[in-house]
Coordinates of C-alpha atoms in Angstrom, one line a residue:
M1 CA 151.2 83.6 145.3
R2 CA 149.6 85.2 142.2
V3 CA 151.6 88.3 140.8
V4 CA 149.7 91.1 139.2
Y5 CA 152.4 93.3 137.4
V6 CA 151.3 96.9 136.9
D7 CA 154.7 98.6 136.9
N8 CA 155.4 98.7 133.2
N9 CA 156.6 102.1 133.0
A10 CA 159.5 101.0 135.2
T11 CA 160.2 98.0 133.0
T12 CA 158.4 95.3 130.9
M13 CA 158.5 91.6 130.6
V14 CA 160.6 90.5 127.6
A15 CA 158.1 89.2 125.1
P16 CA 158.5 85.2 124.5
E17 CA 159.1 86.0 120.8
V18 CA 161.8 88.3 121.8
F19 CA 163.6 86.2 124.0
E20 CA 163.4 83.1 121.4
A21 CA 164.9 85.6 118.6
M22 CA 167.7 86.3 121.0
K23 CA 168.8 82.9 122.0
P24 CA 170.7 82.1 119.1
F25 CA 173.1 85.1 119.6
L26 CA 173.9 84.0 123.0
Q27 CA 174.7 80.7 122.3
G28 CA 175.9 79.3 118.7
Q29 CA 175.9 82.6 116.7
Y30 CA 178.2 84.6 119.2
G31 CA 180.7 86.0 116.7
N32 CA 181.9 89.9 116.3
P33 CA 179.9 91.5 113.6
S34 CA 183.2 93.6 113.0
S35 CA 185.3 90.4 112.3
M36 CA 186.6 89.8 108.8
H37 CA 185.7 86.0 109.0
A38 CA 182.3 84.8 108.0
F39 CA 181.5 83.5 111.6
G40 CA 181.3 87.0 112.8
G41 CA 180.7 89.2 109.9
R42 CA 177.6 87.4 108.6
I43 CA 175.8 88.6 111.9
H44 CA 175.8 92.1 110.6
K45 CA 172.9 91.7 108.7
N46 CA 170.8 91.0 111.8
I47 CA 171.7 94.4 113.0
D48 CA 170.7 95.8 109.6
S49 CA 167.2 94.0 110.1
A50 CA 167.0 95.4 113.7
R51 CA 167.7 98.9 112.6
E52 CA 165.1 98.7 109.9
S53 CA 162.5 97.6 112.4
V54 CA 163.3 100.2 114.8
A55 CA 163.0 102.9 111.9
D56 CA 159.8 101.5 110.9
L57 CA 158.1 101.6 114.2
L58 CA 159.3 105.4 114.7
G59 CA 158.1 106.1 111.1
A60 CA 161.6 107.3 110.2
N61 CA 162.8 108.0 106.8
D62 CA 166.0 105.9 106.9
P63 CA 167.1 103.2 108.9
Q64 CA 170.5 104.9 109.1
E65 CA 169.1 107.6 111.3
I66 CA 168.9 105.0 114.1
I67 CA 172.0 104.5 116.5
F68 CA 171.9 101.7 118.9
T69 CA 172.8 102.5 122.6
S70 CA 172.9 100.7 125.8
C71 CA 169.7 102.3 127.2
G72 CA 167.4 105.4 127.3
T73 CA 169.8 107.2 129.6
E74 CA 172.7 106.9 127.3
S75 CA 170.4 108.0 124.4
D76 CA 169.4 111.0 126.3
N77 CA 173.0 112.0 127.4
T78 CA 174.4 111.3 123.7
A79 CA 171.5 113.6 122.3
I80 CA 172.2 116.5 124.8
M81 CA 175.9 116.3 124.9
S82 CA 176.3 115.8 121.0
T83 CA 174.3 118.9 120.4
L84 CA 176.4 121.0 122.8
R85 CA 179.6 119.9 121.3
S86 CA 178.2 120.7 117.8
Y87 CA 177.3 124.2 119.0
P88 CA 180.0 125.1 121.4
D89 CA 179.3 128.8 121.5
K90 CA 175.7 128.2 122.7
K91 CA 175.4 127.9 126.4
H92 CA 171.7 127.8 127.0
I93 CA 169.2 124.6 127.2
I94 CA 165.6 124.6 127.6
T95 CA 163.8 121.6 129.3
T96 CA 161.1 121.2 131.7
K97 CA 160.8 120.5 135.6
V98 CA 159.2 117.1 135.1
E99 CA 161.8 115.2 133.0
H100 CA 163.1 112.0 133.8
P101 CA 166.4 112.0 135.7
A102 CA 168.4 111.1 132.8
V103 CA 167.7 114.6 131.4
L104 CA 167.3 116.6 134.8
N105 CA 170.3 115.3 136.5
L106 CA 172.4 115.9 133.4
C107 CA 171.0 119.6 133.1
K108 CA 171.9 120.2 136.6
Y109 CA 175.5 118.9 136.1
L110 CA 175.7 121.2 133.1
E111 CA 174.9 124.2 135.2
T112 CA 178.0 123.5 137.2
A113 CA 179.9 123.6 133.9
G114 CA 178.8 127.0 133.1
Y115 CA 175.6 126.1 131.2
R116 CA 172.3 128.0 131.6
I117 CA 169.2 126.0 131.8
T118 CA 165.6 127.0 131.6
Y119 CA 163.2 124.6 133.4
L120 CA 159.6 125.1 132.0
S121 CA 156.8 124.9 134.6
V122 CA 153.8 122.6 134.3
D123 CA 150.0 123.4 135.3
N124 CA 148.2 121.3 137.9
E125 CA 147.6 118.6 134.9
G126 CA 151.2 118.5 134.0
M127 CA 151.0 120.4 130.7
I128 CA 153.6 123.2 129.8
D129 CA 152.8 126.5 128.5
L130 CA 154.0 127.0 125.0
N131 CA 154.1 130.8 125.4
E132 CA 156.8 130.3 128.3
L133 CA 158.8 128.1 125.9
K134 CA 158.6 130.8 123.3
S135 CA 159.7 133.4 125.8
S136 CA 162.5 131.3 126.9
I137 CA 164.3 131.1 123.7
D138 CA 167.2 133.6 123.0
E139 CA 170.3 133.8 120.9
D140 CA 172.3 131.8 123.2
T141 CA 169.9 128.8 123.0
A142 CA 171.5 125.5 121.7
L143 CA 168.8 122.9 122.4
I144 CA 165.2 122.3 123.6
S145 CA 164.9 118.7 125.3
I146 CA 161.5 118.0 126.3
M147 CA 159.9 114.5 127.0
Y148 CA 157.2 113.2 124.6
A149 CA 155.2 111.6 127.5
N150 CA 155.8 111.8 131.2
N151 CA 156.7 108.4 132.7
E152 CA 154.8 109.3 136.2
T153 CA 151.5 110.6 134.9
G154 CA 151.5 109.7 131.2
V155 CA 150.8 113.0 130.2
I156 CA 151.6 113.5 126.6
F157 CA 153.3 116.9 125.7
P158 CA 152.5 118.9 122.5
I159 CA 155.5 118.0 120.6
E160 CA 154.2 118.9 117.2
E161 CA 153.7 122.4 118.3
I162 CA 156.9 122.4 120.3
A163 CA 158.8 121.2 117.0
E164 CA 157.3 124.0 114.9
I165 CA 158.5 126.5 117.5
A166 CA 162.1 124.9 117.5
R167 CA 162.2 124.9 113.6
A168 CA 161.0 128.4 113.2
R169 CA 164.0 129.5 115.5
K170 CA 166.4 127.1 113.9
L171 CA 166.7 125.1 117.1
I172 CA 167.6 121.4 117.7
L173 CA 164.8 119.6 119.4
H174 CA 165.4 116.4 121.4
T175 CA 162.4 114.5 122.8
D176 CA 162.7 111.6 125.3
G177 CA 160.3 109.2 123.8
V178 CA 161.3 106.2 126.2
Q179 CA 157.5 106.1 127.5
A180 CA 155.9 106.8 124.2
V181 CA 157.2 104.5 121.8
G182 CA 155.4 101.4 121.3
K183 CA 152.4 102.7 123.1
I184 CA 151.3 105.5 120.6
P185 CA 151.8 105.7 116.7
F186 CA 154.9 107.9 115.5
K187 CA 155.6 109.2 112.2
L188 CA 158.9 111.0 112.1
T189 CA 158.8 111.7 108.5
E190 CA 156.1 114.2 109.4
L191 CA 157.1 115.3 112.9
P192 CA 160.2 117.5 112.7
V193 CA 162.0 116.2 115.8
D194 CA 165.8 116.1 115.3
L195 CA 166.7 113.7 118.2
L196 CA 164.4 111.0 119.9
S197 CA 165.4 108.4 122.5
I198 CA 164.0 105.1 123.2
S199 CA 164.6 102.2 125.7
G200 CA 164.1 98.5 125.0
H201 CA 163.0 97.4 128.3
K202 CA 160.0 99.8 128.1
L203 CA 158.5 97.9 125.2
H204 CA 159.1 94.4 126.1
A205 CA 162.8 94.1 124.7
P206 CA 165.6 93.2 127.3
K207 CA 167.2 95.8 129.6
G208 CA 170.5 97.1 128.3
V209 CA 169.6 98.2 124.8
G210 CA 168.1 101.5 123.6
A211 CA 168.4 103.6 120.4
L212 CA 168.7 107.3 119.5
Y213 CA 167.0 108.6 116.2
V214 CA 169.0 111.4 114.6
R215 CA 167.6 113.0 111.8
K216 CA 169.3 113.1 108.6
G217 CA 171.4 116.4 108.4
T218 CA 171.4 117.0 112.0
R219 CA 174.8 117.9 113.4
F220 CA 176.2 115.0 115.4
T221 CA 179.4 114.6 117.6
P222 CA 179.7 111.1 119.2
F223 CA 179.3 110.9 122.8
L224 CA 180.9 107.4 123.3
I225 CA 184.2 107.5 121.6
G226 CA 185.8 104.3 120.6
G227 CA 185.8 102.0 117.6
H228 CA 184.1 102.4 114.2
Q229 CA 180.7 100.8 115.2
E230 CA 177.5 102.5 114.5
G231 CA 179.0 104.3 111.4
G232 CA 181.5 105.9 113.9
R233 CA 178.7 107.4 115.9
R234 CA 178.9 105.0 119.0
G235 CA 181.7 103.2 119.7
G236 CA 181.7 99.6 121.4
T237 CA 181.1 96.1 120.3
E238 CA 177.5 95.7 119.3
N239 CA 175.1 93.9 121.9
I240 CA 173.8 91.6 119.1
A241 CA 171.6 89.5 121.0
S242 CA 169.7 92.6 122.6
I243 CA 169.8 94.5 119.3
V244 CA 168.0 91.7 117.7
G245 CA 165.6 91.6 120.7
L246 CA 164.8 95.2 120.2
G247 CA 164.1 94.8 116.7
V248 CA 161.6 91.9 117.3
A249 CA 160.1 94.1 120.0
C250 CA 159.4 97.0 117.7
R251 CA 157.9 94.6 115.2
L252 CA 155.5 93.4 117.8
A253 CA 154.9 97.0 119.1
K254 CA 153.9 98.1 115.5
K255 CA 151.2 95.5 115.5
T256 CA 149.9 95.9 118.9
I257 CA 149.7 99.7 119.1
K258 CA 145.8 99.4 118.2
E259 CA 145.5 97.1 121.2
E260 CA 147.4 99.6 123.4
R261 CA 144.8 102.3 122.3
T262 CA 141.7 100.1 122.8
R263 CA 141.8 97.2 125.1
I264 CA 144.5 98.2 127.3
K265 CA 143.1 101.9 127.7
N266 CA 139.6 100.2 128.6
L267 CA 141.3 98.1 131.4
R268 CA 143.2 101.2 132.6
D269 CA 140.1 103.2 132.8
R270 CA 138.0 100.6 134.3
L271 CA 140.7 100.2 137.0
E272 CA 140.9 103.9 137.6
N273 CA 137.3 104.7 137.6
T274 CA 136.5 101.9 140.0
L275 CA 139.1 103.0 142.5
L276 CA 138.0 106.7 142.3
Q277 CA 134.5 105.8 142.6
H278 CA 134.9 103.6 145.5
I279 CA 137.6 105.0 147.7
P280 CA 137.0 108.6 149.0
R281 CA 139.4 111.4 148.9
T282 CA 141.2 110.2 145.7
R283 CA 142.2 112.1 142.6
L284 CA 143.4 111.6 139.3
N285 CA 147.1 113.3 138.6
G286 CA 147.5 114.4 135.4
N287 CA 145.4 115.4 132.2
K288 CA 142.7 112.8 132.0
K289 CA 142.6 112.9 128.1
N290 CA 146.0 113.7 126.9
R291 CA 148.1 110.7 128.3
L292 CA 149.3 107.5 127.5
P293 CA 146.7 104.6 127.2
N294 CA 148.3 102.3 129.8
T295 CA 149.2 104.9 132.6
S296 CA 147.0 106.1 135.6
N297 CA 148.6 107.9 138.6
I298 CA 146.1 108.2 141.5
G299 CA 146.4 110.1 144.7
F300 CA 145.1 108.7 147.9
E301 CA 145.1 111.4 150.7
F302 CA 146.5 111.2 154.1
I303 CA 148.6 108.1 153.4
E304 CA 152.2 107.4 152.7
G305 CA 152.7 105.9 149.3
E306 CA 155.4 103.4 150.5
A307 CA 152.9 101.7 152.9
I308 CA 150.2 101.3 150.2
L309 CA 153.0 99.5 148.1
L310 CA 154.2 97.3 150.8
M311 CA 150.6 96.3 151.5
L312 CA 149.9 95.8 147.8
D313 CA 153.3 93.8 147.4
E314 CA 151.9 91.5 150.2
K315 CA 148.9 90.7 147.9
G316 CA 151.3 90.1 145.0
I317 CA 150.4 93.3 143.3
A318 CA 153.5 95.2 141.9
A319 CA 153.0 98.9 141.3
S320 CA 155.0 102.1 142.2
S321 CA 155.1 105.5 143.5
G322 CA 156.7 107.1 140.5
S323 CA 159.9 106.8 138.7
A324 CA 161.9 103.7 139.1
C325 CA 164.9 105.7 138.8
T326 CA 164.2 107.8 141.8
S327 CA 162.4 105.0 143.9
G328 CA 165.6 105.1 146.3
S329 CA 164.9 108.7 147.3
L330 CA 162.5 109.5 150.4
S331 CA 161.7 112.8 148.6
P332 CA 158.2 113.5 147.2
S333 CA 157.7 113.1 143.5
H334 CA 159.3 115.8 141.7
V335 CA 156.9 115.6 139.0
L336 CA 153.8 115.9 141.4
R337 CA 155.5 118.8 143.1
A338 CA 156.0 120.6 139.9
M339 CA 152.4 120.2 139.1
G340 CA 151.3 121.8 142.6
I341 CA 149.5 118.7 143.7
P342 CA 148.5 119.2 147.4
F343 CA 151.0 117.6 149.6
T344 CA 148.3 115.2 151.4
F345 CA 148.1 113.7 148.0
V346 CA 151.5 113.7 146.8
Q347 CA 152.9 111.4 149.5
G348 CA 150.2 108.9 148.7
S349 CA 150.3 108.9 145.0
I350 CA 150.5 105.4 143.2
R351 CA 151.3 104.8 139.5
F352 CA 149.6 102.0 137.8
S353 CA 151.1 101.2 134.2
L354 CA 149.6 98.4 132.2
S355 CA 150.9 96.2 129.3
R356 CA 149.3 93.9 126.8
Y357 CA 150.0 91.2 129.2
N358 CA 147.5 92.4 131.7
T359 CA 144.0 91.1 131.6
A360 CA 140.5 92.0 133.1
G361 CA 141.2 89.5 135.9
D362 CA 144.2 91.5 136.9
V363 CA 142.0 94.9 137.3
D364 CA 139.4 92.7 139.3
Y365 CA 142.2 91.5 141.6
I366 CA 143.3 95.0 142.3
V367 CA 140.0 96.7 142.9
K368 CA 139.1 93.9 145.3
R369 CA 142.1 94.3 147.3
L370 CA 143.4 97.9 147.4
P371 CA 140.0 99.5 149.0
P372 CA 140.5 97.6 152.1
I373 CA 144.2 98.7 152.3
I374 CA 143.3 102.3 152.0
K375 CA 140.8 102.0 154.7
R376 CA 143.1 100.4 157.0
L377 CA 146.1 102.8 156.5
R378 CA 143.7 105.7 156.9
G379 CA 142.5 104.3 160.1
I380 CA 146.1 104.5 161.5
S381 CA 147.4 107.5 159.8
P382 CA 148.4 110.6 161.9
Y383 CA 147.7 112.8 159.0
R384 CA 144.0 111.7 158.4
A385 CA 141.1 114.1 158.2
S386 CA 139.2 114.9 161.3

């Protein structure tokens, strides 16, 4: 059966070029880069090359500002915990109600350890109020941690303005860039973010590798304690194959960002507009203009999202109802609830997230098969309008 994959905010296919670049390090070139012998030690240049590629994609000033990690969650945890350990007298963190669980659940844990957390609200389009951010800062604030773009709606936050606010108050700013990196341009030499997290499997690298950008001069205390790897900033033998893969994925992403903002955006818009026009009682969740070019979150009133996904899956269409890291929960999306989306739409909201491997034929396939599914489910829904 044909598979149409539109769940790329959950994970992406490993690019063929990435896979080919990784293979030598899973077979013949398996040495430990920390070894004294040439068989292992010569591999270190591949780590350096990958670090340069990540830095180049981010527009960073120095490749040494990049620390390799195992995933976006580790990068987020490292950024937050490092800052708290570097400023032990400060016990206040500012974040938002719509963060990824990697940040939200850590903040909930920190509340039990005596930290005070401010969760900024969002409006019905998923945007924060910068005045609320300004008024939340006090002398006890250690860190502002706000995602660059939301994983469920694709809404892009005003990180430049947030960075200006943080800098004016001499505060550390961390941004979870997992969904944004590789989809929109970055130039960290001009954007005064102190810490930025990325995850390889969101940009066609393998699962199990990520990175953390740490601006030169930012106080940093290692989160994962061990050996001397990553300049003593992150212990553990390097995952060479995946690091090499991430480097190649970053080089590919830099070449295809224009495509993300044109061809992929046009596909997304055609999918979205066709569904909104041809299926009654639907709505777009999020800010229509200020969002990632690949993401569309559409609410279908009076239907359960799980039922939609199951019937789409029968047709070979892979989408999602929100974050893959919360899909095991029966609770409605915390992002959509924070936005104040009517409950009749929240339960039936589906996220479509495209990649450069999607085609116009994929969009045609979805828009032909989804309307009959919605009609059928509404016909049997106990919540349908009279």
